[in-house]
Amino acid sequence: MNRADIVAGLKKILPADKVVTDEQILKDASVDRFRKYENIRRVYTQPIPAAIAYAGSTRDVAEVLKFANDNRINVVPRTGASATEGGLETVVPDSIVLDGSGLNKIISIDPVNMQATAQCGVCLQQLDDQARAQGLTTGHSPQSKPLAQMGGLVATRSIGQFSTLYGGIEDMVVGLEAVFPDGRIVRIKNVPRRAAGPDIRHVVIGNEGALCYITEVTVKLFPFHPENNVFLGYVLDSMKLGFEILREVMVKGYKPSIARLYDPEDGAYHFSHFANDRCVLIFMAEGPKSLAEATAAAIREIVAAHPECEPVDPAYIERWFSHLNWDPSNIAAERVEIAETNNIGHTTEISANWSEVYNIYEAAMRRVRAEVPDLTLWGGHSSHSYINGTNVYFVYYYNVGDLKPEEEIDRHLKAKRIIVEETLKRGGSMCHHHGVGKYRALWIREEYESSFHILETLKKAFDPNGIMNMGDIIPIPK
Ligand SMILES: Cc1cc2nc3c(=O)[nH]c(=O)nc-3n(C[C@H](O)[C@H](O)[C@H](O)COP(=O)(O)OP(=O)(O)OC[C@H]3O[C@@H](n4cnc5c(N)ncnc54)[C@H](O)[C@@H]3O)c2cc1C
């Protein structure tokens, strides 16, 4: 189908004003934050979509998908558009960007069963604010909370800053509604647990729009006690020791909501007023008062056994934390900064067992510093810990000088490739929480090893015509 026919077909399904074909809007929709350099320079290299289709109901989603499936048109699902890994890139000509931000109703906040149901286009900030007004919280707090919406948050297997206590989104989703490419609408019911075969929620959670479109989700709620929060902060000289202390806290069975470790360079970016080129270790304990205090007391005791750690004023940590989230004004400010300074930043997050995480960190630090030119910041932190391991979130800024957009992507991929290689060779995961997108798809077989068979079979079964977010998670076959 040519572009004109695609647009005409969409207008038979949706009101004309819900089918957007403005050229600049389409260009902006062809990329996400992976190609923010292109977006800022207004030099676009990806095929421009045929249209953005704004769905207003699950039925709209089903009809657009069926139309695309019948006519073999690539569909890129979108909600909050805060993706960082190329998940929103329209890599083939004449795609449809199917935007669910209009499905923005909070359907229920249920304090008896402690769960909330929202359509895919509800911004997490809005849902959590409404829950908090009733003394409840979703417990989900990614830094993009003011930007990201429920569909995208579930589709990317996102994780929030309080994950050590509440878990990732996969621990929070109770049930959901999704639409498959043939237009079939399915609902996974909301129950506390079931042992009725495999947990099919996990086919949908993290599918990145490459299998189905999520239209509604139900997540757990928890009591909200911000008055009991206890913040703790320390400076120290060794990342190795920092990882060991995180491990000790986790394996002894404590559940702080935040457990973070910054290396000196990343720490200097966030805590310039006290880090003094040292590592920074941070905890927050929350929940009912007795629990929060007991958790904080135990962490104080664990850290005190390491005299190399020097306590800092907890007020610094609390103040830093309350300004961590990004809203649209931060995105706008970042655009100006990149345009003015030519200095651009990206991230790559991985996970590994305790026994390997420091080795990965150390090897990646050494190689990226030696092999990637013009770095202006190269550091990392651990922000999500588990009983058996943790993540590392690598942060790299470099000066783009007069690089062309594709050269800037090459530089980004050079750093990413080193991080992924050093992680995979030590048995870690190349992808802790931002999703695979279009770029880490390059290494998806190495990530999955023999279990790639399961992933590939799911794709073939649920999206036999390959119209769902082509090139995402699984590269387009050559
Ligand atoms: C400043 C900033 C901070 C961030 N911090 C965090 C963080 O702390 N933790 C974290 O996990 N992530 C973080 N992210 C990444 C991003 O916010 C998350 O991946 C988020 O879950 C994306 O949600 P979204 O609604 O913006 O999705 P989008 O950007 O619209 O889409 C993301 C992906 O999901 C697919 N998708 C979107 N909606 C649907 C749907 N309804 N059905 C099926 N597929 C869909 C898209 O095709 C795409 O592949 C951050 C991003 C930014 C810009």
Coordinates of C-alpha atoms and ligand atoms in Angstrom, one line a residue:
M1 CA 0.0 0.0 0.0
N2 CA 1.3 3.5 -0.7
R3 CA 1.2 6.3 1.8
A4 CA -1.9 7.9 0.4
D5 CA -3.8 4.6 0.6
I6 CA -2.6 3.9 4.2
V7 CA -3.8 7.4 5.3
A8 CA -7.1 6.9 3.5
G9 CA -7.5 3.5 5.1
L10 CA -6.8 4.9 8.6
K11 CA -9.4 7.7 8.0
K12 CA -12.1 5.0 7.4
I13 CA -11.4 3.7 11.0
L14 CA -10.6 6.9 12.9
P15 CA -11.9 10.5 12.8
A16 CA -9.8 12.5 10.3
D17 CA -8.3 14.7 13.0
K18 CA -6.9 11.5 14.7
V19 CA -4.8 10.7 11.7
V20 CA -1.9 13.1 11.7
T21 CA 0.3 13.6 8.6
D22 CA 2.1 16.9 9.4
E23 CA 5.6 16.4 8.0
Q24 CA 7.5 17.7 11.0
I25 CA 5.4 15.7 13.4
L26 CA 6.0 12.6 11.4
K27 CA 9.8 13.3 11.3
D28 CA 9.9 13.7 15.1
A29 CA 7.9 10.4 15.4
S30 CA 10.5 8.5 13.3
V31 CA 13.0 8.5 16.2
D32 CA 13.2 8.4 20.0
R33 CA 15.8 9.5 22.5
F34 CA 18.4 7.1 21.0
R35 CA 18.6 9.5 18.1
K36 CA 18.0 12.7 20.1
Y37 CA 21.0 14.2 18.2
E38 CA 19.1 13.9 14.9
N39 CA 16.0 15.3 16.5
I40 CA 17.8 18.3 17.9
R41 CA 19.7 19.0 14.7
R42 CA 16.5 18.4 12.7
V43 CA 18.5 16.1 10.4
Y44 CA 16.5 12.9 10.1
T45 CA 17.8 9.6 8.7
Q46 CA 15.1 7.1 9.4
P47 CA 12.1 6.4 7.0
I48 CA 9.3 8.8 7.8
P49 CA 6.0 7.1 8.9
A50 CA 2.9 7.4 6.8
A51 CA 0.8 8.7 9.7
I52 CA 0.3 8.8 13.4
A53 CA -3.0 7.2 14.3
Y54 CA -4.4 8.4 17.7
A55 CA -6.6 5.6 19.1
G56 CA -9.4 6.5 21.5
S57 CA -10.5 3.0 22.5
T58 CA -9.4 -0.6 22.5
R59 CA -11.7 -1.1 19.5
D60 CA -9.8 1.6 17.6
V61 CA -6.5 -0.2 18.4
A62 CA -8.0 -3.5 17.2
E63 CA -9.2 -2.1 13.9
V64 CA -6.0 -0.3 13.1
L65 CA -4.0 -3.4 13.9
K66 CA -6.2 -5.6 11.7
F67 CA -6.0 -3.0 8.9
A68 CA -2.2 -3.0 9.2
N69 CA -2.0 -6.8 9.4
D70 CA -4.2 -7.4 6.4
N71 CA -2.1 -5.0 4.4
R72 CA 1.3 -5.8 5.8
I73 CA 2.0 -2.4 7.2
N74 CA 4.6 -2.0 10.0
V75 CA 3.0 -0.6 13.3
V76 CA 5.0 1.1 16.0
P77 CA 3.0 1.3 19.2
R78 CA 3.6 4.4 21.3
T79 CA 2.3 5.9 24.6
G80 CA 4.6 8.3 26.5
A81 CA 7.3 8.5 23.9
S82 CA 10.1 8.5 26.5
A83 CA 11.9 5.4 25.0
T84 CA 15.7 5.5 24.9
E85 CA 16.7 2.5 22.9
G86 CA 15.2 3.1 19.4
G87 CA 11.9 1.2 20.3
L88 CA 10.0 4.0 18.6
E89 CA 12.1 4.2 15.5
T90 CA 10.2 3.6 12.2
V91 CA 12.9 1.6 10.5
V92 CA 10.8 0.7 7.4
P93 CA 9.1 3.2 5.1
D94 CA 5.4 4.0 5.5
S95 CA 4.9 2.7 9.0
I96 CA 1.9 3.6 11.2
V97 CA 2.7 5.0 14.7
L98 CA -0.2 3.8 16.8
D99 CA -0.5 6.3 19.7
G100 CA -2.4 5.2 22.8
S101 CA -2.0 8.4 24.8
G102 CA -5.7 9.1 24.3
L103 CA -6.7 6.0 26.2
N104 CA -6.1 8.0 29.4
K105 CA -8.8 6.9 31.9
I106 CA -8.0 5.7 35.4
I107 CA -10.7 3.0 35.6
S108 CA -10.4 2.2 39.3
I109 CA -8.4 2.6 42.5
D110 CA -9.5 -0.2 44.7
P111 CA -8.3 0.1 48.3
V112 CA -10.0 -3.2 49.3
N113 CA -8.2 -5.4 46.8
M114 CA -5.2 -3.0 46.7
Q115 CA -5.1 -2.7 43.0
A116 CA -5.5 0.1 40.4
T117 CA -6.7 -0.3 36.8
A118 CA -5.7 2.2 34.2
Q119 CA -5.8 2.5 30.4
C120 CA -2.5 2.4 28.6
G121 CA -2.3 6.2 28.1
V122 CA -2.5 7.1 31.8
C123 CA 0.7 8.9 32.9
L124 CA 2.2 7.1 35.9
Q125 CA 2.6 10.4 37.7
Q126 CA -1.2 11.0 37.4
L127 CA -2.0 7.5 38.6
D128 CA 0.4 7.5 41.5
D129 CA -0.7 11.1 42.6
Q130 CA -4.3 9.9 42.7
A131 CA -3.4 6.8 44.7
R132 CA -1.3 8.9 47.1
A133 CA -4.3 11.2 47.7
Q134 CA -5.9 8.0 49.2
G135 CA -2.8 7.1 51.3
L136 CA -1.7 4.5 48.7
T137 CA 1.1 4.2 46.1
T138 CA 1.9 2.0 43.1
G139 CA 5.5 1.8 44.4
H140 CA 6.6 2.4 40.8
S141 CA 8.9 5.4 40.4
P142 CA 11.1 5.5 37.3
Q143 CA 12.9 8.7 36.7
S144 CA 10.5 9.2 33.8
K145 CA 7.4 9.0 36.0
P146 CA 6.1 12.4 34.7
L147 CA 6.6 11.3 31.1
A148 CA 5.9 7.6 30.8
Q149 CA 2.5 6.0 30.5
M150 CA 1.2 2.7 31.7
G151 CA 1.3 0.9 28.3
G152 CA 4.9 1.8 27.6
L153 CA 5.9 1.1 31.2
V154 CA 4.6 -2.4 31.0
A155 CA 5.8 -2.9 27.4
T156 CA 9.4 -2.1 28.3
R157 CA 9.6 -4.0 31.7
S158 CA 10.4 -0.7 33.4
I159 CA 11.7 -0.4 36.9
G160 CA 11.5 2.4 39.4
Q161 CA 13.8 3.9 42.0
F162 CA 12.1 2.0 44.9
S163 CA 12.6 -1.4 43.2
T164 CA 14.6 -3.0 45.9
L165 CA 11.4 -3.0 48.0
Y166 CA 8.6 -3.1 45.5
G167 CA 10.2 -4.8 42.5
G168 CA 10.0 -4.0 38.8
I169 CA 6.8 -3.6 36.9
E170 CA 6.7 -7.3 36.4
D171 CA 6.2 -7.7 40.1
M172 CA 3.4 -5.2 40.1
V173 CA 1.2 -6.1 37.1
V174 CA -1.8 -8.2 38.2
G175 CA -3.6 -8.5 34.9
L176 CA -4.1 -6.6 31.6
E177 CA -5.9 -6.2 28.3
A178 CA -4.0 -6.5 25.0
V179 CA -4.7 -6.5 21.3
F180 CA -2.9 -8.9 18.9
P181 CA -2.1 -8.0 15.3
D182 CA -5.2 -9.8 13.9
G183 CA -7.4 -7.6 16.0
R184 CA -8.1 -10.2 18.7
I185 CA -8.6 -8.6 22.1
V186 CA -7.5 -10.6 25.1
R187 CA -7.8 -10.0 28.9
I188 CA -5.7 -11.6 31.6
K189 CA -7.8 -11.6 34.7
N190 CA -6.8 -10.0 38.0
V191 CA -6.0 -12.7 40.7
P192 CA -3.5 -12.8 43.5
R193 CA -1.8 -15.8 42.1
R194 CA -2.5 -18.9 40.0
A195 CA -0.9 -22.1 39.1
A196 CA -2.9 -22.7 36.0
G197 CA -0.1 -23.3 33.5
P198 CA 2.6 -20.8 32.5
D199 CA 2.3 -17.2 33.6
I200 CA 1.1 -15.7 30.3
R201 CA 1.4 -12.1 31.7
H202 CA 5.1 -12.5 30.8
V203 CA 4.4 -12.9 27.1
V204 CA 2.9 -9.4 27.2
I205 CA 5.1 -7.6 29.8
G206 CA 8.3 -6.5 28.0
N207 CA 7.0 -7.3 24.5
E208 CA 8.0 -3.7 23.4
G209 CA 5.1 -3.6 20.9
A210 CA 6.7 -6.4 19.0
L211 CA 4.0 -9.0 19.8
C212 CA 0.8 -7.1 20.8
Y213 CA -0.6 -3.7 21.9
I214 CA -1.3 -3.2 25.6
T215 CA -4.5 -1.2 26.2
E216 CA -5.2 -1.6 29.9
V217 CA -3.3 -2.7 33.0
T218 CA -4.0 -3.5 36.6
V219 CA -1.2 -2.9 39.1
K220 CA -0.8 -3.5 42.8
L221 CA -1.2 -0.8 45.4
F222 CA 0.7 -0.4 48.7
P223 CA 0.3 1.8 51.7
F224 CA 2.1 5.1 51.4
H225 CA 4.1 6.3 54.5
P226 CA 6.4 9.1 53.3
E227 CA 6.6 10.5 56.8
N228 CA 8.6 7.4 57.9
N229 CA 11.3 7.6 55.1
V230 CA 14.8 7.4 56.4
F231 CA 17.7 8.5 54.1
L232 CA 21.3 7.4 54.6
G233 CA 24.4 8.5 52.6
Y234 CA 28.1 7.7 52.7
V235 CA 31.2 8.4 50.7
L236 CA 33.9 5.9 50.2
D237 CA 36.9 5.2 47.8
S238 CA 36.2 1.8 46.4
M239 CA 33.5 0.6 44.1
K240 CA 34.5 -3.0 45.0
L241 CA 33.7 -2.3 48.6
G242 CA 30.5 -0.5 47.7
F243 CA 29.2 -3.5 45.7
E244 CA 30.2 -5.7 48.7
I245 CA 28.2 -3.6 51.1
L246 CA 25.1 -3.6 48.8
R247 CA 25.5 -7.4 48.6
E248 CA 25.7 -7.7 52.4
V249 CA 22.5 -5.6 52.9
M250 CA 20.6 -7.7 50.4
V251 CA 21.8 -11.2 51.4
K252 CA 21.1 -10.5 55.0
G253 CA 17.5 -10.0 54.0
Y254 CA 16.9 -6.3 54.3
K255 CA 14.7 -4.5 51.9
P256 CA 15.5 -0.8 51.7
S257 CA 13.5 0.9 48.9
I258 CA 16.6 2.5 47.5
A259 CA 20.1 1.0 47.5
R260 CA 22.5 2.9 45.2
L261 CA 26.2 3.1 44.6
Y262 CA 27.8 5.8 42.4
D263 CA 31.4 5.8 41.1
P264 CA 33.4 9.1 41.5
E265 CA 32.7 10.4 38.0
D266 CA 28.9 9.8 38.0
G267 CA 28.8 10.8 41.7
A268 CA 30.5 14.1 40.9
Y269 CA 27.7 14.8 38.4
H270 CA 25.0 14.2 41.0
F271 CA 26.6 15.1 44.3
S272 CA 29.3 17.7 43.4
H273 CA 28.7 19.5 46.8
F274 CA 29.9 16.7 48.9
A275 CA 31.3 13.7 46.8
N276 CA 34.8 15.2 46.3
D277 CA 35.7 12.6 43.7
R278 CA 34.7 9.7 46.0
C279 CA 32.1 7.0 45.5
V280 CA 28.6 7.6 47.0
L281 CA 26.5 5.0 48.7
I282 CA 22.8 5.8 49.3
F283 CA 19.9 4.0 51.0
M284 CA 16.3 4.9 51.8
A285 CA 14.2 2.8 54.1
E286 CA 10.4 3.2 54.0
G287 CA 7.2 1.6 55.0
P288 CA 5.5 1.3 58.5
K289 CA 7.6 3.2 61.0
S290 CA 8.9 0.2 62.9
L291 CA 9.9 -1.5 59.7
A292 CA 11.6 1.6 58.2
E293 CA 13.5 2.3 61.4
A294 CA 14.6 -1.4 61.8
T295 CA 15.8 -1.5 58.2
A296 CA 17.7 1.8 58.6
A297 CA 19.3 0.6 61.9
A298 CA 20.5 -2.6 60.3
I299 CA 22.0 -0.8 57.3
R300 CA 23.8 1.7 59.6
E301 CA 25.3 -1.3 61.5
I302 CA 26.4 -3.1 58.3
V303 CA 28.0 0.1 56.9
A304 CA 29.6 0.9 60.3
A305 CA 31.6 -2.3 60.1
H306 CA 33.5 -0.7 57.2
P307 CA 35.3 2.3 58.6
E308 CA 36.3 3.4 55.1
C309 CA 32.7 4.7 54.7
E310 CA 32.1 8.2 55.9
P311 CA 28.5 9.3 56.6
V312 CA 27.1 12.4 54.9
D313 CA 24.2 14.6 56.0
P314 CA 21.0 12.6 55.0
A315 CA 19.4 15.9 54.1
Y316 CA 21.7 16.0 51.0
I317 CA 20.3 12.7 49.9
E318 CA 16.7 13.6 50.5
R319 CA 17.1 16.9 48.6
W320 CA 18.8 15.2 45.6
F321 CA 16.2 12.5 45.5
S322 CA 13.3 15.0 45.4
H323 CA 14.7 16.5 42.2
L324 CA 15.6 13.4 40.4
N325 CA 12.6 12.9 38.1
W326 CA 12.4 14.3 34.6
D327 CA 9.4 16.1 33.2
P328 CA 9.0 17.8 29.8
S329 CA 10.8 20.9 31.0
N330 CA 14.0 18.8 31.6
I331 CA 13.7 17.4 28.1
A332 CA 13.5 20.9 26.6
A333 CA 16.4 22.1 28.8
E334 CA 18.5 19.2 27.6
R335 CA 17.8 20.1 24.0
V336 CA 19.1 23.6 24.5
E337 CA 22.2 22.3 26.4
I338 CA 23.1 19.8 23.7
A339 CA 22.6 22.5 21.0
E340 CA 24.8 24.9 22.9
T341 CA 27.6 22.6 24.1
N342 CA 27.7 19.8 21.5
N343 CA 28.0 17.5 24.5
I344 CA 25.6 14.6 24.3
G345 CA 24.9 11.8 26.9
H346 CA 23.6 8.3 26.7
T347 CA 23.3 5.3 29.0
T348 CA 23.4 1.5 29.0
E349 CA 22.2 -0.6 31.8
I350 CA 23.1 -4.2 32.5
S351 CA 22.7 -6.7 35.3
A352 CA 24.9 -9.5 36.7
N353 CA 25.4 -11.8 39.7
W354 CA 27.3 -10.5 42.7
S355 CA 30.3 -12.5 41.8
E356 CA 30.7 -10.9 38.4
V357 CA 29.3 -7.4 38.7
Y358 CA 32.5 -5.7 39.7
N359 CA 34.5 -7.5 37.0
I360 CA 32.1 -6.2 34.4
Y361 CA 32.2 -2.7 35.8
E362 CA 36.0 -2.6 35.9
A363 CA 36.5 -4.1 32.4
A364 CA 33.9 -1.8 30.8
M365 CA 35.4 1.2 32.5
R366 CA 38.8 0.4 31.3
R367 CA 37.9 -0.4 27.7
V368 CA 35.5 2.4 27.1
R369 CA 37.9 5.0 28.4
A370 CA 40.6 3.6 26.1
E371 CA 38.5 3.0 23.0
V372 CA 35.8 5.7 22.8
P373 CA 37.1 9.1 21.8
D374 CA 36.2 12.6 23.2
L375 CA 34.5 11.4 26.4
T376 CA 33.5 14.2 28.7
L377 CA 31.9 12.0 31.3
W378 CA 32.3 8.3 31.8
G379 CA 30.9 6.7 34.9
G380 CA 28.2 4.5 36.3
H381 CA 26.1 3.5 39.3
S382 CA 24.2 0.6 40.7
S383 CA 20.6 1.4 41.4
H384 CA 18.6 -1.8 41.6
S385 CA 19.7 -4.7 43.8
Y386 CA 18.5 -8.2 44.3
I387 CA 19.4 -11.1 46.6
N388 CA 21.6 -12.6 43.8
G389 CA 23.0 -9.6 42.1
T390 CA 22.5 -6.0 41.0
N391 CA 22.6 -3.7 37.9
V392 CA 25.1 -1.2 36.6
Y393 CA 23.8 1.9 34.8
F394 CA 26.7 3.2 32.7
V395 CA 26.6 6.9 31.7
Y396 CA 28.7 8.4 28.9
Y397 CA 28.8 11.9 27.5
Y398 CA 31.0 12.9 24.6
N399 CA 31.6 15.9 22.5
V400 CA 30.0 15.4 19.1
G401 CA 32.0 18.1 17.4
D402 CA 30.8 18.1 13.8
L403 CA 29.9 14.5 13.7
K404 CA 27.2 13.5 11.2
P405 CA 24.1 11.8 12.7
E406 CA 25.2 8.3 11.7
E407 CA 28.7 8.9 13.1
E408 CA 27.2 10.0 16.4
I409 CA 25.2 6.7 16.4
D410 CA 28.5 4.8 15.7
R411 CA 30.1 6.4 18.7
H412 CA 27.2 5.6 20.9
L413 CA 27.2 2.0 19.7
K414 CA 31.0 1.7 20.2
A415 CA 30.4 2.3 24.0
K416 CA 27.3 0.2 24.1
R417 CA 29.1 -2.7 22.3
I418 CA 31.9 -2.8 24.8
I419 CA 29.5 -2.8 27.7
V420 CA 27.4 -5.5 26.2
E421 CA 30.4 -7.7 25.3
E422 CA 31.9 -7.4 28.7
T423 CA 28.6 -8.3 30.3
L424 CA 27.6 -11.2 28.1
K425 CA 31.0 -12.9 28.4
R426 CA 30.5 -13.0 32.2
G427 CA 27.0 -14.4 32.1
G428 CA 25.1 -11.1 32.8
S429 CA 22.2 -9.6 30.9
M430 CA 22.9 -6.8 28.4
C431 CA 19.6 -5.1 29.3
H432 CA 18.4 -4.4 32.8
H433 CA 15.5 -2.0 32.3
H434 CA 15.4 0.2 29.2
G435 CA 14.3 -2.5 26.8
V436 CA 16.1 -4.0 23.8
G437 CA 14.8 -1.5 21.2
K438 CA 16.4 -1.6 17.8
Y439 CA 20.0 -1.5 18.8
R440 CA 20.6 -4.2 21.4
A441 CA 18.6 -6.4 19.0
L442 CA 22.0 -6.8 17.4
W443 CA 23.1 -9.1 20.3
I444 CA 19.7 -10.7 21.1
R445 CA 20.8 -14.2 20.1
E446 CA 23.9 -14.0 22.4
E447 CA 21.6 -12.7 25.2
Y448 CA 19.1 -15.5 24.9
E449 CA 21.5 -18.3 24.0
S450 CA 19.6 -21.6 23.5
S451 CA 16.3 -20.0 24.8
F452 CA 16.2 -17.8 21.7
H453 CA 14.1 -20.6 20.3
I454 CA 11.3 -19.6 22.6
L455 CA 11.5 -15.9 21.8
E456 CA 11.5 -16.5 18.0
T457 CA 8.6 -19.0 18.3
L458 CA 6.5 -16.4 20.2
K459 CA 7.2 -13.8 17.5
K460 CA 6.2 -16.2 14.7
A461 CA 3.1 -17.4 16.5
F462 CA 1.7 -14.0 17.6
D463 CA 2.9 -11.8 14.8
P464 CA 3.1 -14.2 11.8
N465 CA 3.2 -11.3 9.3
G466 CA 5.9 -9.5 11.2
I467 CA 4.0 -6.2 11.3
M468 CA 4.6 -5.4 15.0
N469 CA 7.4 -2.9 15.6
M470 CA 9.8 -4.3 12.9
G471 CA 13.4 -4.6 14.0
D472 CA 12.6 -4.3 17.7
I473 CA 13.9 -7.1 20.0
I474 CA 14.5 -9.3 17.0
P475 CA 16.4 -7.8 14.0
I476 CA 14.7 -7.7 10.6
P477 CA 15.8 -10.9 8.8
K478 CA 18.3 -10.0 6.0
Ligands
LIG1 C1 14.6 11.0 31.6 C2 14.3 9.6 31.5 C3 14.4 8.8 32.6 C4 14.0 7.4 32.5 N1 14.1 6.7 33.6 C5 13.7 5.4 33.6 C6 13.7 4.6 34.8 O1 14.0 5.1 35.9 N2 13.3 3.3 34.7 C7 13.0 2.7 33.5 O2 12.6 1.5 33.5 N3 13.0 3.4 32.4 C8 13.3 4.7 32.4 N4 13.3 5.5 31.2 C9 12.9 4.9 29.9 C10 11.4 5.0 29.6 O3 10.8 6.0 30.3 C11 10.7 3.7 29.9 O4 11.2 2.7 29.0 C12 9.2 3.8 29.8 O5 8.7 2.5 30.3 C13 8.6 4.0 28.5 O6 7.3 4.4 28.6 P1 6.5 5.2 27.5 O7 5.1 5.3 27.9 O8 7.2 6.5 27.4 O9 6.7 4.3 26.2 P2 7.1 4.7 24.8 O10 8.4 5.5 24.7 O11 5.9 5.3 24.1 O12 7.4 3.2 24.2 C14 8.4 2.4 24.7 C15 8.4 1.1 24.0 O13 7.2 0.4 24.3 C16 6.4 0.2 23.1 N5 5.0 0.5 23.5 C17 4.6 1.8 24.0 N6 3.3 1.7 24.3 C18 2.9 0.4 24.1 C19 1.7 -0.3 24.2 N7 0.6 0.3 24.7 N8 1.6 -1.6 23.9 C20 2.7 -2.2 23.4 N9 3.9 -1.6 23.3 C21 4.0 -0.3 23.6 C22 7.0 1.1 22.1 O14 6.8 0.6 20.8 C23 8.4 1.1 22.4 O15 9.1 0.0 21.9 C24 13.7 6.8 31.3 C25 13.5 7.7 30.1 C26 13.8 9.0 30.2 C27 13.7 9.8 29.0

